[in-house]
mmCIF file of C-alpha atoms in Angstrom:
data_model
loop_
_atom_site.group_PDB
_atom_site.id
_atom_site.type_symbol
_atom_site.label_atom_id
_atom_site.label_comp_id
_atom_site.label_asym_id
_atom_site.label_seq_id
_atom_site.Cartn_x
_atom_site.Cartn_y
_atom_site.Cartn_z
ATOM 1 C CA MET A 9 14.019 -136.792 72.265
ATOM 2 C CA GLU A 10 11.735 -135.138 69.841
ATOM 3 C CA ASP A 11 9.896 -136.587 67.269
ATOM 4 C CA TRP A 12 9.850 -134.912 63.342
ATOM 5 C CA ILE A 13 8.023 -134.974 59.843
ATOM 6 C CA TYR A 14 10.134 -135.069 57.238
ATOM 7 C CA ILE A 15 8.118 -134.572 54.265
ATOM 8 C CA LEU A 16 9.445 -136.436 50.518
ATOM 9 C CA ASN A 17 8.152 -135.593 47.168
ATOM 10 C CA PRO A 18 8.863 -139.290 45.188
ATOM 11 C CA THR A 19 8.774 -136.704 42.278
ATOM 12 C CA LYS A 20 11.368 -134.163 43.086
ATOM 13 C CA ASP A 21 13.425 -135.956 46.062
ATOM 14 C CA THR A 22 16.363 -138.382 45.241
ATOM 15 C CA LEU A 23 17.645 -140.668 47.149
ATOM 16 C CA ASP A 24 20.547 -142.908 46.705
ATOM 17 C CA GLY A 25 19.534 -141.671 43.138
ATOM 18 C CA GLU A 26 16.252 -143.074 42.882
ATOM 19 C CA PRO A 27 12.718 -141.313 43.296
ATOM 20 C CA SER A 28 11.626 -141.316 47.054
ATOM 21 C CA THR A 29 9.237 -143.228 47.398
ATOM 22 C CA LYS A 30 8.230 -146.396 50.140
ATOM 23 C CA GLU A 31 9.757 -148.935 48.455
ATOM 24 C CA THR A 32 13.007 -147.003 47.454
ATOM 25 C CA ILE A 33 13.078 -145.765 51.279
ATOM 26 C CA ARG A 34 12.458 -150.132 52.377
ATOM 27 C CA ARG A 35 15.730 -151.222 50.911
ATOM 28 C CA LEU A 36 17.730 -148.217 52.081
ATOM 29 C CA ALA A 37 16.790 -149.489 55.393
ATOM 30 C CA HIS A 38 17.401 -153.068 54.411
ATOM 31 C CA ASP A 39 20.740 -151.764 52.434
ATOM 32 C CA ASP A 40 22.227 -148.394 53.432
ATOM 33 C CA PRO A 41 19.847 -147.419 56.304
ATOM 34 C CA GLU A 42 22.481 -144.313 57.107
ATOM 35 C CA LEU A 43 21.040 -140.922 55.301
ATOM 36 C CA ASP A 44 22.402 -137.434 55.109
ATOM 37 C CA LEU A 45 19.029 -135.236 54.120
ATOM 38 C CA TRP A 46 19.120 -131.578 53.791
ATOM 39 C CA LEU A 47 17.595 -129.099 55.313
ATOM 40 C CA SER A 48 15.659 -125.294 54.656
ATOM 41 C CA ARG A 49 16.512 -124.298 57.772
ATOM 42 C CA ARG A 50 18.275 -125.543 61.492
ATOM 43 C CA ASN A 51 15.942 -127.199 63.118
ATOM 44 C CA ARG A 52 16.162 -127.966 67.042
ATOM 45 C CA MET A 53 17.188 -131.830 65.827
ATOM 46 C CA ALA A 54 19.378 -133.699 68.736
ATOM 47 C CA ARG A 55 21.177 -137.245 68.932
ATOM 48 C CA GLY A 56 18.349 -139.466 69.112
ATOM 49 C CA ASP A 57 15.476 -137.582 67.558
ATOM 50 C CA ARG A 58 13.195 -139.419 65.061
ATOM 51 C CA LEU A 59 12.442 -138.452 61.889
ATOM 52 C CA TRP A 60 9.156 -139.666 60.591
ATOM 53 C CA PHE A 61 9.137 -139.306 56.739
ATOM 54 C CA PHE A 62 5.998 -137.947 55.013
ATOM 55 C CA PHE A 63 5.254 -138.853 51.303
ATOM 56 C CA SER A 64 3.396 -136.516 50.129
ATOM 57 C CA GLN A 65 2.631 -139.162 46.760
ATOM 58 C CA PRO A 66 0.702 -141.171 45.569
ATOM 59 C CA GLU A 67 -0.877 -141.177 49.184
ATOM 60 C CA SER A 68 0.002 -138.450 51.835
ATOM 61 C CA ALA A 69 0.933 -141.091 54.502
ATOM 62 C CA VAL A 70 4.266 -141.372 56.648
ATOM 63 C CA ALA A 71 5.734 -145.041 56.239
ATOM 64 C CA ALA A 72 9.595 -145.114 57.479
ATOM 65 C CA VAL A 73 10.890 -143.637 60.531
ATOM 66 C CA ALA A 74 14.898 -143.459 61.659
ATOM 67 C CA GLU A 75 17.301 -141.965 64.451
ATOM 68 C CA VAL A 76 18.733 -138.493 64.205
ATOM 69 C CA ASP A 77 22.779 -139.242 64.546
ATOM 70 C CA GLY A 78 24.041 -135.438 65.101
ATOM 71 C CA GLU A 79 22.751 -131.781 65.076
ATOM 72 C CA PRO A 80 22.304 -130.717 61.643
ATOM 73 C CA TYR A 81 24.980 -128.984 60.634
ATOM 74 C CA GLU A 82 25.199 -125.749 57.913
ATOM 75 C CA ASP A 83 26.515 -126.388 53.918
ATOM 76 C CA SER A 84 26.771 -123.246 52.662
ATOM 77 C CA ASP A 85 27.702 -124.395 49.362
ATOM 78 C CA GLU A 86 23.511 -125.631 49.142
ATOM 79 C CA PRO A 87 21.939 -122.086 49.122
ATOM 80 C CA ASP A 88 18.604 -123.515 49.586
ATOM 81 C CA PHE A 89 19.513 -126.546 51.887
ATOM 82 C CA SER A 90 21.666 -124.351 53.957
ATOM 83 C CA TYR A 91 22.088 -127.177 56.366
ATOM 84 C CA ARG A 92 22.393 -130.825 56.537
ATOM 85 C CA VAL A 93 21.536 -133.940 59.665
ATOM 86 C CA ASP A 94 22.790 -137.720 59.230
ATOM 87 C CA ALA A 95 19.900 -139.981 60.373
ATOM 88 C CA THR A 96 20.247 -143.839 60.155
ATOM 89 C CA LEU A 97 16.680 -146.180 58.904
ATOM 90 C CA LEU A 98 15.457 -148.167 61.419
ATOM 91 C CA PRO A 99 14.474 -151.100 59.242
ATOM 92 C CA LYS A 100 12.251 -153.405 61.795
ATOM 93 C CA ALA A 101 10.132 -149.681 62.390
ATOM 94 C CA THR A 102 9.618 -148.918 58.447
ATOM 95 C CA ASP A 103 8.778 -152.560 57.075
ATOM 96 C CA ALA A 104 6.355 -152.109 59.506
ATOM 97 C CA LEU A 105 4.885 -148.546 58.701
ATOM 98 C CA CYS A 106 5.302 -149.852 54.881
ATOM 99 C CA ARG A 107 2.896 -152.101 55.499
ATOM 100 C CA ASN A 108 0.421 -150.032 57.433
ATOM 101 C CA PRO A 109 1.156 -146.320 56.732
ATOM 102 C CA VAL A 110 -0.463 -143.832 59.490
ATOM 103 C CA GLY A 111 -2.690 -141.078 57.011
ATOM 104 C CA ARG A 112 -2.300 -137.598 56.679
ATOM 105 C CA ASP A 113 -5.527 -137.410 58.484
ATOM 106 C CA GLU A 114 -4.351 -139.897 61.858
ATOM 107 C CA LEU A 115 -1.212 -137.204 61.914
ATOM 108 C CA GLY A 116 -3.234 -134.043 61.893
ATOM 109 C CA LEU A 117 -1.758 -132.538 59.284
ATOM 110 C CA GLY A 118 -2.665 -129.263 57.832
ATOM 111 C CA GLN A 119 -0.382 -127.286 56.195
ATOM 112 C CA VAL A 120 2.287 -129.343 55.320
ATOM 113 C CA ARG A 121 5.900 -128.254 56.058
ATOM 114 C CA SER A 122 9.738 -129.749 55.153
ATOM 115 C CA VAL A 123 9.592 -130.451 58.695
ATOM 116 C CA GLN A 124 8.047 -130.301 61.369
ATOM 117 C CA LYS A 125 7.020 -130.954 64.939
ATOM 118 C CA VAL A 126 4.526 -134.375 64.782
ATOM 119 C CA LYS A 127 2.002 -132.902 66.911
ATOM 120 C CA PRO A 128 1.363 -134.799 70.471
ATOM 121 C CA GLN A 129 -1.710 -136.865 69.859
ATOM 122 C CA ALA A 130 -0.306 -138.536 66.594
ATOM 123 C CA LEU A 131 2.621 -139.755 68.462
ATOM 124 C CA PRO A 132 1.049 -143.406 70.015
ATOM 125 C CA VAL A 133 -0.218 -144.009 66.099
ATOM 126 C CA LEU A 134 3.023 -143.842 65.057
ATOM 127 C CA LEU A 135 4.460 -145.597 67.702
ATOM 128 C CA ALA A 136 2.042 -148.576 67.816
ATOM 129 C CA ARG A 137 2.379 -148.405 63.390
ATOM 130 C CA ALA A 138 6.249 -148.720 63.757
ATOM 131 C CA GLY A 139 6.400 -151.804 66.802
ATOM 132 C CA LEU A 140 8.310 -149.005 69.102
#
C-alpha cells in the first residue's frame, strides 16, 4: 500500500460543481464519497492506496483522505489531465482530519506538485490524526 498527497486548490479545482474546500470534501465524504479525479500523469497507484487531500488555501494542510479504487486509466479527451483515478472518501477519517488538519510543516513538504508520495516521516502523523 502506498500513500499519496493529492493537491487541491479551492480557487481552481471543483468537486461536484463546487469549490474544493474542506467543507465540500467533508460533505461529499458523507453524501457522495465516490470520486473521479484527474491526474496530469500516470502514477503507480493501486487499489487500496490512500490519497491524502492537501488543501493549498486558505490554510495549507491535509484535511481529508480517500482510498484508491483501482489503477489510474487514460483519458485522451483531456490533454492537460490525461489520466484519471477513482477513489472513495473515508468519512470518519475525513471528519477527524477536518477537525485537526495536518499542516505543511508537519508533512515536510517542499515544492508542492499535483500528486506526490507521502514522506515516510509524515505518515505516522497523518494516520494518527485520521484515526487510522
